Amino acid sequence: MHPTCIIKPPTNTTAAPSSTSTSSSDDGAADVTSRLKAELKASMKAAKKARVTVIKSLLSDLTYASKQAPPVEPELVIQRALKRRMDSIESYTQSGHLDLVQSEQAEVAIIQEFLPKQLGQDELEAIVRSVAQKLAAKSPKDMGPVMKQVILELPSGSATRKDISDTVKRVLSSL
């Protein structure tokens, strides 16, 4: 090899993929992803294996969701992960696997750290009542439009769809 033919390795190879993956997503996804990555790093340094596993799972879910055609909000992705764990807890409880229940409950506690503050039942009911009043909803038959408007008015990830649905049903039934 000739001494003047030195091949230099490309510089900054790790920064390019991460910057392109976050530039295609919105600021909310970037914030959640960066927070998860920081927590992952801290958890790895502290050798918290269970926490590392859960955070890697959430990062994987967010990466997969970012590649879907209609963009999915990160809070919704995290809520789905939480729902999967809650469903697992229910099935493990029914089958008597208490060791697995404890493991899933620990994962639920970790996942809840990354969700926005959840609205209380009273706060959610007040929002549903105001939307029902705006739309002049009078019976459970008006559930569709009320649900749609409530979901639009709520901060993303502040309540699960099931909680919203149950509250709308209860409020519309009482009208």
mmCIF file of C-alpha atoms in Angstrom:
data_model
loop_
_atom_site.group_PDB
_atom_site.id
_atom_site.type_symbol
_atom_site.label_atom_id
_atom_site.label_comp_id
_atom_site.label_asym_id
_atom_site.label_seq_id
_atom_site.Cartn_x
_atom_site.Cartn_y
_atom_site.Cartn_z
ATOM 1 C CA MET A 1 0.000 0.000 0.000
ATOM 2 C CA HIS A 2 1.278 3.425 -0.911
ATOM 3 C CA PRO A 3 1.911 5.715 2.096
ATOM 4 C CA THR A 4 -0.275 8.506 0.685
ATOM 5 C CA CYS A 5 -3.324 6.218 0.302
ATOM 6 C CA ILE A 6 -4.574 6.226 3.848
ATOM 7 C CA ILE A 7 -8.270 5.569 4.266
ATOM 8 C CA LYS A 8 -9.819 7.484 7.115
ATOM 9 C CA PRO A 9 -12.868 6.053 8.881
ATOM 10 C CA PRO A 10 -16.022 8.133 8.618
ATOM 11 C CA THR A 11 -16.516 10.453 11.554
ATOM 12 C CA ASN A 12 -19.618 10.752 13.715
ATOM 13 C CA THR A 13 -21.206 7.504 12.530
ATOM 14 C CA THR A 14 -23.480 7.100 15.543
ATOM 15 C CA ALA A 15 -25.055 10.564 15.429
ATOM 16 C CA ALA A 16 -26.543 10.301 11.943
ATOM 17 C CA PRO A 17 -29.022 7.449 12.528
ATOM 18 C CA SER A 18 -30.374 8.885 15.762
ATOM 19 C CA SER A 19 -30.839 12.359 14.341
ATOM 20 C CA THR A 20 -32.740 11.054 11.340
ATOM 21 C CA SER A 21 -34.986 8.876 13.482
ATOM 22 C CA THR A 22 -36.015 11.758 15.739
ATOM 23 C CA SER A 23 -36.341 14.332 12.973
ATOM 24 C CA SER A 24 -39.187 12.385 11.382
ATOM 25 C CA SER A 25 -41.153 12.319 14.630
ATOM 26 C CA ASP A 26 -42.765 15.203 16.473
ATOM 27 C CA ASP A 27 -41.338 16.958 19.520
ATOM 28 C CA GLY A 28 -43.418 14.845 21.917
ATOM 29 C CA ALA A 29 -41.975 11.617 20.590
ATOM 30 C CA ALA A 30 -38.467 13.053 20.682
ATOM 31 C CA ASP A 31 -38.944 14.160 24.292
ATOM 32 C CA VAL A 32 -40.247 10.771 25.389
ATOM 33 C CA THR A 33 -37.571 8.918 23.439
ATOM 34 C CA SER A 34 -34.757 11.063 24.803
ATOM 35 C CA ARG A 35 -36.107 10.677 28.336
ATOM 36 C CA LEU A 36 -36.302 6.901 27.895
ATOM 37 C CA LYS A 37 -32.757 6.783 26.519
ATOM 38 C CA ALA A 38 -31.453 8.802 29.458
ATOM 39 C CA GLU A 39 -33.278 6.523 31.909
ATOM 40 C CA LEU A 40 -31.946 3.475 30.080
ATOM 41 C CA LYS A 41 -28.396 4.733 30.426
ATOM 42 C CA ALA A 42 -28.856 5.480 34.130
ATOM 43 C CA SER A 43 -30.511 2.108 34.745
ATOM 44 C CA MET A 44 -27.735 0.272 32.947
ATOM 45 C CA LYS A 45 -25.131 2.047 35.073
ATOM 46 C CA ALA A 46 -27.093 1.139 38.213
ATOM 47 C CA ALA A 47 -27.441 -2.485 36.994
ATOM 48 C CA LYS A 48 -31.240 -2.485 37.308
ATOM 49 C CA LYS A 49 -31.990 -5.350 34.936
ATOM 50 C CA ALA A 50 -35.785 -5.300 35.193
ATOM 51 C CA ARG A 51 -35.902 -1.558 34.567
ATOM 52 C CA VAL A 52 -33.521 -1.867 31.610
ATOM 53 C CA THR A 53 -35.697 -4.578 30.078
ATOM 54 C CA VAL A 54 -38.890 -2.526 30.387
ATOM 55 C CA ILE A 55 -37.289 0.632 28.993
ATOM 56 C CA LYS A 56 -35.804 -1.274 26.057
ATOM 57 C CA SER A 57 -39.239 -2.712 25.378
ATOM 58 C CA LEU A 58 -40.795 0.765 25.386
ATOM 59 C CA LEU A 59 -38.084 2.108 23.083
ATOM 60 C CA SER A 60 -38.684 -0.802 20.731
ATOM 61 C CA ASP A 61 -42.434 -0.130 20.733
ATOM 62 C CA LEU A 62 -41.838 3.565 20.012
ATOM 63 C CA THR A 63 -39.437 2.787 17.176
ATOM 64 C CA TYR A 64 -41.922 0.375 15.621
ATOM 65 C CA ALA A 65 -44.768 2.890 15.988
ATOM 66 C CA SER A 66 -42.712 5.659 14.381
ATOM 67 C CA LYS A 67 -42.412 3.534 11.237
ATOM 68 C CA GLN A 68 -46.184 3.103 10.900
ATOM 69 C CA ALA A 69 -48.020 5.037 8.188
ATOM 70 C CA PRO A 70 -50.243 7.200 10.392
ATOM 71 C CA PRO A 71 -47.997 8.510 13.168
ATOM 72 C CA VAL A 72 -48.911 7.221 16.610
ATOM 73 C CA GLU A 73 -48.453 9.446 19.635
ATOM 74 C CA PRO A 74 -45.841 8.175 22.102
ATOM 75 C CA GLU A 75 -48.257 8.391 25.021
ATOM 76 C CA LEU A 76 -50.624 6.046 23.204
ATOM 77 C CA VAL A 77 -47.787 3.582 22.575
ATOM 78 C CA ILE A 78 -46.873 3.631 26.264
ATOM 79 C CA GLN A 79 -50.540 3.223 27.243
ATOM 80 C CA ARG A 80 -50.746 0.161 24.988
ATOM 81 C CA ALA A 81 -47.692 -1.320 26.691
ATOM 82 C CA LEU A 82 -49.313 -0.638 30.058
ATOM 83 C CA LYS A 83 -52.559 -2.272 28.935
ATOM 84 C CA ARG A 84 -50.669 -5.387 27.813
ATOM 85 C CA ARG A 85 -49.090 -5.648 31.264
ATOM 86 C CA MET A 86 -52.439 -5.120 32.991
ATOM 87 C CA ASP A 87 -54.039 -7.841 30.853
ATOM 88 C CA SER A 88 -51.153 -10.157 31.733
ATOM 89 C CA ILE A 89 -51.644 -9.452 35.433
ATOM 90 C CA GLU A 90 -55.306 -10.367 35.127
ATOM 91 C CA SER A 91 -54.629 -13.634 33.304
ATOM 92 C CA TYR A 92 -51.754 -14.595 35.632
ATOM 93 C CA THR A 93 -53.960 -13.914 38.658
ATOM 94 C CA GLN A 94 -56.713 -16.133 37.268
ATOM 95 C CA SER A 95 -54.246 -18.934 36.584
ATOM 96 C CA GLY A 96 -52.567 -18.626 39.999
ATOM 97 C CA HIS A 97 -49.075 -17.526 38.859
ATOM 98 C CA LEU A 98 -48.395 -15.060 41.652
ATOM 99 C CA ASP A 99 -44.672 -14.819 40.864
ATOM 100 C CA LEU A 100 -45.497 -13.592 37.361
ATOM 101 C CA VAL A 101 -48.102 -11.197 38.758
ATOM 102 C CA GLN A 102 -45.454 -9.542 40.932
ATOM 103 C CA SER A 103 -43.091 -9.252 37.971
ATOM 104 C CA GLU A 104 -45.773 -7.640 35.797
ATOM 105 C CA GLN A 105 -46.768 -5.271 38.612
ATOM 106 C CA ALA A 106 -43.154 -4.117 38.868
ATOM 107 C CA GLU A 107 -43.159 -3.467 35.110
ATOM 108 C CA VAL A 108 -46.440 -1.530 35.392
ATOM 109 C CA ALA A 109 -44.875 0.727 38.040
ATOM 110 C CA ILE A 110 -41.932 1.464 35.738
ATOM 111 C CA ILE A 111 -44.143 2.159 32.708
ATOM 112 C CA GLN A 112 -46.391 4.524 34.687
ATOM 113 C CA GLU A 113 -43.370 6.749 35.334
ATOM 114 C CA PHE A 114 -43.285 7.618 31.639
ATOM 115 C CA LEU A 115 -46.978 8.398 31.214
ATOM 116 C CA PRO A 116 -48.316 11.914 31.690
ATOM 117 C CA LYS A 117 -50.271 12.647 34.853
ATOM 118 C CA GLN A 118 -53.557 10.775 34.650
ATOM 119 C CA LEU A 119 -56.753 12.740 35.129
ATOM 120 C CA GLY A 120 -58.813 11.900 38.174
ATOM 121 C CA GLN A 121 -62.329 10.578 37.788
ATOM 122 C CA ASP A 122 -63.835 13.928 38.845
ATOM 123 C CA GLU A 123 -61.727 15.911 36.371
ATOM 124 C CA LEU A 124 -62.582 13.547 33.530
ATOM 125 C CA GLU A 125 -66.276 13.646 34.401
ATOM 126 C CA ALA A 126 -66.261 17.460 34.414
ATOM 127 C CA ILE A 127 -64.735 17.503 30.919
ATOM 128 C CA VAL A 128 -67.248 14.939 29.662
ATOM 129 C CA ARG A 129 -70.162 16.916 31.120
ATOM 130 C CA SER A 130 -68.978 20.154 29.477
ATOM 131 C CA VAL A 131 -68.564 18.430 26.100
ATOM 132 C CA ALA A 132 -71.986 16.788 26.409
ATOM 133 C CA GLN A 133 -73.485 20.174 27.193
ATOM 134 C CA LYS A 134 -71.715 21.832 24.219
ATOM 135 C CA LEU A 135 -72.944 19.122 21.860
ATOM 136 C CA ALA A 136 -76.426 19.055 23.422
ATOM 137 C CA ALA A 137 -76.120 15.316 24.028
ATOM 138 C CA LYS A 138 -79.187 13.877 25.699
ATOM 139 C CA SER A 139 -78.783 10.098 25.710
ATOM 140 C CA PRO A 140 -76.261 7.265 25.313
ATOM 141 C CA LYS A 141 -77.075 7.335 21.588
ATOM 142 C CA ASP A 142 -74.897 10.453 21.369
ATOM 143 C CA MET A 143 -71.847 8.604 22.665
ATOM 144 C CA GLY A 144 -69.859 8.636 19.396
ATOM 145 C CA PRO A 145 -69.678 12.404 18.883
ATOM 146 C CA VAL A 146 -69.122 13.030 22.596
ATOM 147 C CA MET A 147 -66.275 10.477 22.739
ATOM 148 C CA LYS A 148 -64.630 12.000 19.681
ATOM 149 C CA GLN A 149 -64.773 15.525 21.100
ATOM 150 C CA VAL A 150 -63.600 14.466 24.576
ATOM 151 C CA ILE A 151 -60.582 12.684 23.089
ATOM 152 C CA LEU A 152 -59.713 15.825 21.108
ATOM 153 C CA GLU A 153 -60.004 18.064 24.182
ATOM 154 C CA LEU A 154 -58.020 15.891 26.583
ATOM 155 C CA PRO A 155 -54.256 16.199 26.785
ATOM 156 C CA SER A 156 -52.668 13.225 25.039
ATOM 157 C CA GLY A 157 -52.254 10.225 27.310
ATOM 158 C CA SER A 158 -54.059 11.804 30.260
ATOM 159 C CA ALA A 159 -56.755 9.096 30.328
ATOM 160 C CA THR A 160 -57.240 5.678 28.795
ATOM 161 C CA ARG A 161 -59.890 5.149 26.158
ATOM 162 C CA LYS A 162 -61.621 2.696 28.471
ATOM 163 C CA ASP A 163 -61.829 5.291 31.259
ATOM 164 C CA ILE A 164 -63.133 7.874 28.796
ATOM 165 C CA SER A 165 -65.708 5.444 27.405
ATOM 166 C CA ASP A 166 -66.929 4.383 30.855
ATOM 167 C CA THR A 167 -67.248 8.005 31.989
ATOM 168 C CA VAL A 168 -69.102 9.058 28.827
ATOM 169 C CA LYS A 169 -71.529 6.147 29.214
ATOM 170 C CA ARG A 170 -72.144 6.979 32.868
ATOM 171 C CA VAL A 171 -72.639 10.708 32.220
ATOM 172 C CA LEU A 172 -74.911 10.213 29.205
ATOM 173 C CA SER A 173 -76.983 7.626 31.070
ATOM 174 C CA SER A 174 -77.583 10.096 33.872
ATOM 175 C CA LEU A 175 -78.875 12.833 31.522
#
